[in-house]
Amino acid sequence: MKHLLALIISLFVFEESHAQNADTLDVARNIDMDQVVVTATRTPRLLKAVPIVTRVIGNADIKRMDATNVGNLLESEMPGVEFTYAMNQQQQLNIQGFGGSSVLFLIDGERVAGETHDNVDYQRLNMGNVARIEIVKGAASSLYGSQAIGGVINIISQDAFKPWSVNVNARVGTIGSQRYGASVGTRSGRIRNTFNVLREKNNSIVLPRDGVFEEIYANNTWNFKDRLKYNPTENLTFTARASYFFREMESSKVIFNRYRDFSGGLKGEMKIAEGRNFELSYSYDQYDKSDYTLASRLDIRDYSNVQHSVRGLYNHTFVGKHTLTVGGDYMRDYLLTYQFANGGSFYQHTADVFAQFEWTLPKDWQIVGGTRFDYYSDTKLKHVSSKISFMKKMNSISLRGYYAGGFKAPSLKELYTSWNMQNMFMIYGNPQLKPEVSSNFSASAEYQHSNVNMLLNLFHNTVTNRISLIWSQLHNGMLYDNVNKVYISGLDASLSTRWANGLGGKVAYTYTRESVPNGEPLVTSTRPHMASLRIDYDRQWQLYGINASLTGKFFSATDAGEYTANTGFKEVEAIHYSAYTMWKLIVNQRICNAISVTATIDNLFNYIPEYFHTSSPATIGRTYSIGISMDIEELPFLDFFFVMRALSKK
Amino acid sequence: MALAFSSCDGMFEGIYDEPVPEKQSEFGFKDITNVSATENTSAYSRGWLYVKTVDYTGWTYIDFESQMVGYAGVYDDYDGKWDIAIHRYEVKTNNGKTKRTAFSDFDNLLSQDHLEAGGYEADEWNEDRVAIDLSGILDYNVVFLPTYVSQVIDWVQVIYPPYPPTYKSHDKIFVIKLENGKRVAMRLENYVNNNGVKACLTIEYVYPFPLEEK
């Protein structure tokens, strides 16, 4: 009886301590400036001390949003981000004037292979076992090379911290959407392993009004990933990872489009001495597309992008405050595609070296300078990207200034395409393409005090030699070519807060202005004003917690330019994209810190576009979903079971 | 990982299928069964017709009596006998009339006592259905061939925008009253070949169509 009483007391004490932890975390969540980020400087830095504005979407936000892939999450959490459907219903991204080919997506710092219409397959970037997402807006080619013109988005995986953990989760929605996932984490001695599987199924959706699409195709997705860490000594860590992704899109009654990705990697990290770290990594990523013909049951591959990458990175901190980062990458990039003549293939080698120095000066000044040299074997392209930034801290205010060069090397597709698009017209690559380059200036002020965070960021980009697909009279077809200069300017402003009574919120606004030199056509669908609002209430009691959040996104109207004639592509006409707002209500209940039930009403005010443009949200109106997530190791009866077993052994 | 190092151009090629080589002999009339007359039906042939209509600039001409298939450019005369001609998925008849049935299965249709009479429609003049030059499609600048074409046969609908277009298809049986007074019934089984190439039509047909009309 005494033992039973002790057990019950221990359970309550245990629960209370958990509750306190959760509460503390929740209060700090919106404004946790003490978390470590790595993307902005390629060295671990506290968020409050990072010299380049970095936005973080943490694990708690991912759970609260019950997000499945990175698209859902970015659009919900960040204004200025819009995902729309490109041709063939692949998702395409626009972040304040920069499309998918100008934003670099990384998984644990590694590039992602494959693209469709210049965008990576966002559905493979699933949110299972993700610790956080770091977003650095603006050019970052001095550290990350090609494609980092508009920003870098780095998805950081979660480690296993407990001896064992098992999570199972499921979500079903009113339009036939289903998601099932499981994660298993183990930690024993010097070995940690995390395994995650996610299955997602979306039925086809017939859109309720006219538009460029009549229906959104059904999709079936499988995603597996595993990460093993081994620490033979305190100063040495080896990481091995492998993942597999499969998606099938039911694009017609006779052919399904299939997408697969196989990736793996090995990484060794060594702490040579205090303030001196070295890492060496190898990464493999293969993204394939195939068409599965239902009648013949033949699954024929017509696209494969295979990237082998090797990277070395060395950090040296001098006198405890100045950090030198040097590194280099080598990549072999292989592309086989139906868009090359006779379905052929090309490959190229790329190599780069980079260096960055962070000076920490008296009176809370910090200056970072960096440069990177990139070489592309196929075009003999040599390019140097540089950056310089400063940060000055004054009590609760941080001022930051930033100049960075961005560049995007012509891809193999842009160089060598020779494709008769469904017997309609030819699309040609252009071996004479020059790299797209940009100059990015930004200045920001951030106020952080207690439970309030405010940010104002102004930016300007000049992008030259933009690579675009245009009509060529000479070729009598579409041709990849360098086009006119584009200026992209704007601002980001945000205010977030959280109070001890559980109330919190965030309001954010972005303004973007794109312009071109006089006389040139401006073809853009970037909405100039976007905003987001979140109001939430979060409380944790001993055995029960609740988070209720109302989020809204506002997209202003815009007149997108579309070319009207194929005689030189000089004339454009304006297609009006209406303004709209989308609201979502999410109620998340946590029971015993082990079970989480999330009910969601999406498109709360039942918005349906008058006409479904490619930039319209693919919605049929208000939808409902409910999800459950269970951390098995946290279930109270397990504690009871383990204690009883221990007692019985005595 | 060792596999990755050893295969610079990728792994797991074996999980995919190789395209099936296309043979000219695959096309035309195939697998024809001659069915004798019964109490309810006259004698007829039932079989499959494979035609490749990927070219936008020509018609594929079909004669059911002689089981011959021919081809001519959209601006050229065709000097052979023909009952119907197909351009991509559009069908024109040689002074025929067409109606759509509610049936998708020939066994089911042929087991009926009769076919409902009437409902046939002649081809109609059309100036925006038979696309012969899509090089300006991104500018909504498509060149169409003004021609008579069956408005009834809609077995594949190509919807654009978006680009590439989306495809909707059905397998309902059409009955065509031919100029010679006979009837042919046909349905589309598939519009892609084994390798997924579009505008490769697999058509099941019955000729002459044996059910009386009442």
JSON list of C-alpha atoms in Angstrom, two decimals, chain A residues 56-127:
[
{"chain": "A", "resi": 56, "resn": "VAL", "atom": "CA", "xyz": [12.95, 30.04, -36.93]},
{"chain": "A", "resi": 57, "resn": "ILE", "atom": "CA", "xyz": [9.89, 27.83, -36.99]},
{"chain": "A", "resi": 58, "resn": "GLY", "atom": "CA", "xyz": [10.37, 25.51, -34.07]},
{"chain": "A", "resi": 59, "resn": "ASN", "atom": "CA", "xyz": [9.21, 22.02, -33.29]},
{"chain": "A", "resi": 60, "resn": "ALA", "atom": "CA", "xyz": [6.44, 23.34, -31.03]},
{"chain": "A", "resi": 61, "resn": "ASP", "atom": "CA", "xyz": [5.06, 25.45, -33.89]},
{"chain": "A", "resi": 62, "resn": "ILE", "atom": "CA", "xyz": [5.22, 22.49, -36.26]},
{"chain": "A", "resi": 63, "resn": "LYS", "atom": "CA", "xyz": [3.27, 20.39, -33.78]},
{"chain": "A", "resi": 64, "resn": "ARG", "atom": "CA", "xyz": [0.80, 23.15, -33.05]},
{"chain": "A", "resi": 65, "resn": "MET", "atom": "CA", "xyz": [0.10, 23.67, -36.74]},
{"chain": "A", "resi": 66, "resn": "ASP", "atom": "CA", "xyz": [-0.10, 19.90, -37.27]},
{"chain": "A", "resi": 67, "resn": "ALA", "atom": "CA", "xyz": [1.79, 20.66, -40.49]},
{"chain": "A", "resi": 68, "resn": "THR", "atom": "CA", "xyz": [2.63, 17.90, -42.94]},
{"chain": "A", "resi": 69, "resn": "ASN", "atom": "CA", "xyz": [4.99, 19.55, -45.38]},
{"chain": "A", "resi": 70, "resn": "VAL", "atom": "CA", "xyz": [7.09, 22.65, -45.53]},
{"chain": "A", "resi": 71, "resn": "GLY", "atom": "CA", "xyz": [4.68, 24.44, -47.86]},
{"chain": "A", "resi": 72, "resn": "ASN", "atom": "CA", "xyz": [1.79, 24.40, -45.38]},
{"chain": "A", "resi": 73, "resn": "LEU", "atom": "CA", "xyz": [4.05, 25.63, -42.66]},
{"chain": "A", "resi": 74, "resn": "LEU", "atom": "CA", "xyz": [5.90, 28.45, -44.41]},
{"chain": "A", "resi": 75, "resn": "GLU", "atom": "CA", "xyz": [2.72, 29.90, -45.83]},
{"chain": "A", "resi": 76, "resn": "SER", "atom": "CA", "xyz": [1.05, 29.83, -42.42]},
{"chain": "A", "resi": 77, "resn": "GLU", "atom": "CA", "xyz": [3.94, 31.18, -40.41]},
{"chain": "A", "resi": 78, "resn": "MET", "atom": "CA", "xyz": [5.53, 33.73, -42.72]},
{"chain": "A", "resi": 79, "resn": "PRO", "atom": "CA", "xyz": [3.89, 36.48, -44.73]},
{"chain": "A", "resi": 80, "resn": "GLY", "atom": "CA", "xyz": [5.46, 37.09, -48.12]},
{"chain": "A", "resi": 81, "resn": "VAL", "atom": "CA", "xyz": [5.39, 33.38, -48.92]},
{"chain": "A", "resi": 82, "resn": "GLU", "atom": "CA", "xyz": [2.95, 32.10, -51.48]},
{"chain": "A", "resi": 83, "resn": "PHE", "atom": "CA", "xyz": [2.72, 28.58, -52.85]},
{"chain": "A", "resi": 84, "resn": "THR", "atom": "CA", "xyz": [0.75, 28.20, -56.05]},
{"chain": "A", "resi": 85, "resn": "TYR", "atom": "CA", "xyz": [0.30, 25.52, -58.67]},
{"chain": "A", "resi": 86, "resn": "ALA", "atom": "CA", "xyz": [2.56, 25.52, -61.68]},
{"chain": "A", "resi": 87, "resn": "MET", "atom": "CA", "xyz": [1.96, 23.58, -64.84]},
{"chain": "A", "resi": 88, "resn": "ASN", "atom": "CA", "xyz": [1.14, 19.94, -64.24]},
{"chain": "A", "resi": 89, "resn": "GLN", "atom": "CA", "xyz": [0.07, 20.80, -60.70]},
{"chain": "A", "resi": 90, "resn": "GLN", "atom": "CA", "xyz": [3.51, 20.96, -59.16]},
{"chain": "A", "resi": 91, "resn": "GLN", "atom": "CA", "xyz": [3.75, 23.42, -56.31]},
{"chain": "A", "resi": 92, "resn": "GLN", "atom": "CA", "xyz": [5.72, 26.55, -57.02]},
{"chain": "A", "resi": 93, "resn": "LEU", "atom": "CA", "xyz": [7.00, 29.09, -54.57]},
{"chain": "A", "resi": 94, "resn": "ASN", "atom": "CA", "xyz": [7.19, 32.85, -54.51]},
{"chain": "A", "resi": 95, "resn": "ILE", "atom": "CA", "xyz": [8.94, 34.52, -51.59]},
{"chain": "A", "resi": 96, "resn": "GLN", "atom": "CA", "xyz": [8.71, 38.26, -52.06]},
{"chain": "A", "resi": 97, "resn": "GLY", "atom": "CA", "xyz": [9.53, 38.19, -55.75]},
{"chain": "A", "resi": 98, "resn": "PHE", "atom": "CA", "xyz": [11.89, 35.22, -55.72]},
{"chain": "A", "resi": 99, "resn": "GLY", "atom": "CA", "xyz": [10.75, 31.96, -57.22]},
{"chain": "A", "resi": 100, "resn": "GLY", "atom": "CA", "xyz": [11.72, 28.40, -56.43]},
{"chain": "A", "resi": 101, "resn": "SER", "atom": "CA", "xyz": [14.90, 28.54, -58.49]},
{"chain": "A", "resi": 102, "resn": "SER", "atom": "CA", "xyz": [16.16, 31.49, -56.44]},
{"chain": "A", "resi": 103, "resn": "VAL", "atom": "CA", "xyz": [15.60, 30.03, -52.99]},
{"chain": "A", "resi": 104, "resn": "LEU", "atom": "CA", "xyz": [17.90, 27.29, -51.75]},
{"chain": "A", "resi": 105, "resn": "PHE", "atom": "CA", "xyz": [16.26, 24.47, -49.78]},
{"chain": "A", "resi": 106, "resn": "LEU", "atom": "CA", "xyz": [18.52, 22.39, -47.54]},
{"chain": "A", "resi": 107, "resn": "ILE", "atom": "CA", "xyz": [17.92, 19.35, -45.39]},
{"chain": "A", "resi": 108, "resn": "ASP", "atom": "CA", "xyz": [20.42, 19.41, -42.53]},
{"chain": "A", "resi": 109, "resn": "GLY", "atom": "CA", "xyz": [22.57, 21.70, -44.65]},
{"chain": "A", "resi": 110, "resn": "GLU", "atom": "CA", "xyz": [22.51, 19.51, -47.75]},
{"chain": "A", "resi": 111, "resn": "ARG", "atom": "CA", "xyz": [21.09, 20.49, -51.13]},
{"chain": "A", "resi": 112, "resn": "VAL", "atom": "CA", "xyz": [17.99, 18.83, -52.48]},
{"chain": "A", "resi": 113, "resn": "ALA", "atom": "CA", "xyz": [18.14, 17.21, -55.92]},
{"chain": "A", "resi": 114, "resn": "GLY", "atom": "CA", "xyz": [15.50, 17.36, -58.62]},
{"chain": "A", "resi": 115, "resn": "GLU", "atom": "CA", "xyz": [13.10, 20.02, -59.76]},
{"chain": "A", "resi": 116, "resn": "THR", "atom": "CA", "xyz": [9.93, 20.54, -61.73]},
{"chain": "A", "resi": 117, "resn": "HIS", "atom": "CA", "xyz": [9.32, 23.94, -63.26]},
{"chain": "A", "resi": 118, "resn": "ASP", "atom": "CA", "xyz": [12.27, 25.26, -61.24]},
{"chain": "A", "resi": 119, "resn": "ASN", "atom": "CA", "xyz": [10.90, 24.12, -57.90]},
{"chain": "A", "resi": 120, "resn": "VAL", "atom": "CA", "xyz": [12.03, 21.23, -55.75]},
{"chain": "A", "resi": 121, "resn": "ASP", "atom": "CA", "xyz": [9.41, 18.68, -54.76]},
{"chain": "A", "resi": 122, "resn": "TYR", "atom": "CA", "xyz": [8.12, 20.32, -51.61]},
{"chain": "A", "resi": 123, "resn": "GLN", "atom": "CA", "xyz": [6.14, 17.25, -50.66]},
{"chain": "A", "resi": 124, "resn": "ARG", "atom": "CA", "xyz": [9.35, 15.34, -49.96]},
{"chain": "A", "resi": 125, "resn": "LEU", "atom": "CA", "xyz": [10.23, 17.94, -47.32]},
{"chain": "A", "resi": 126, "resn": "ASN", "atom": "CA", "xyz": [7.96, 16.41, -44.73]},
{"chain": "A", "resi": 127, "resn": "MET", "atom": "CA", "xyz": [7.73, 17.62, -41.19]}
]
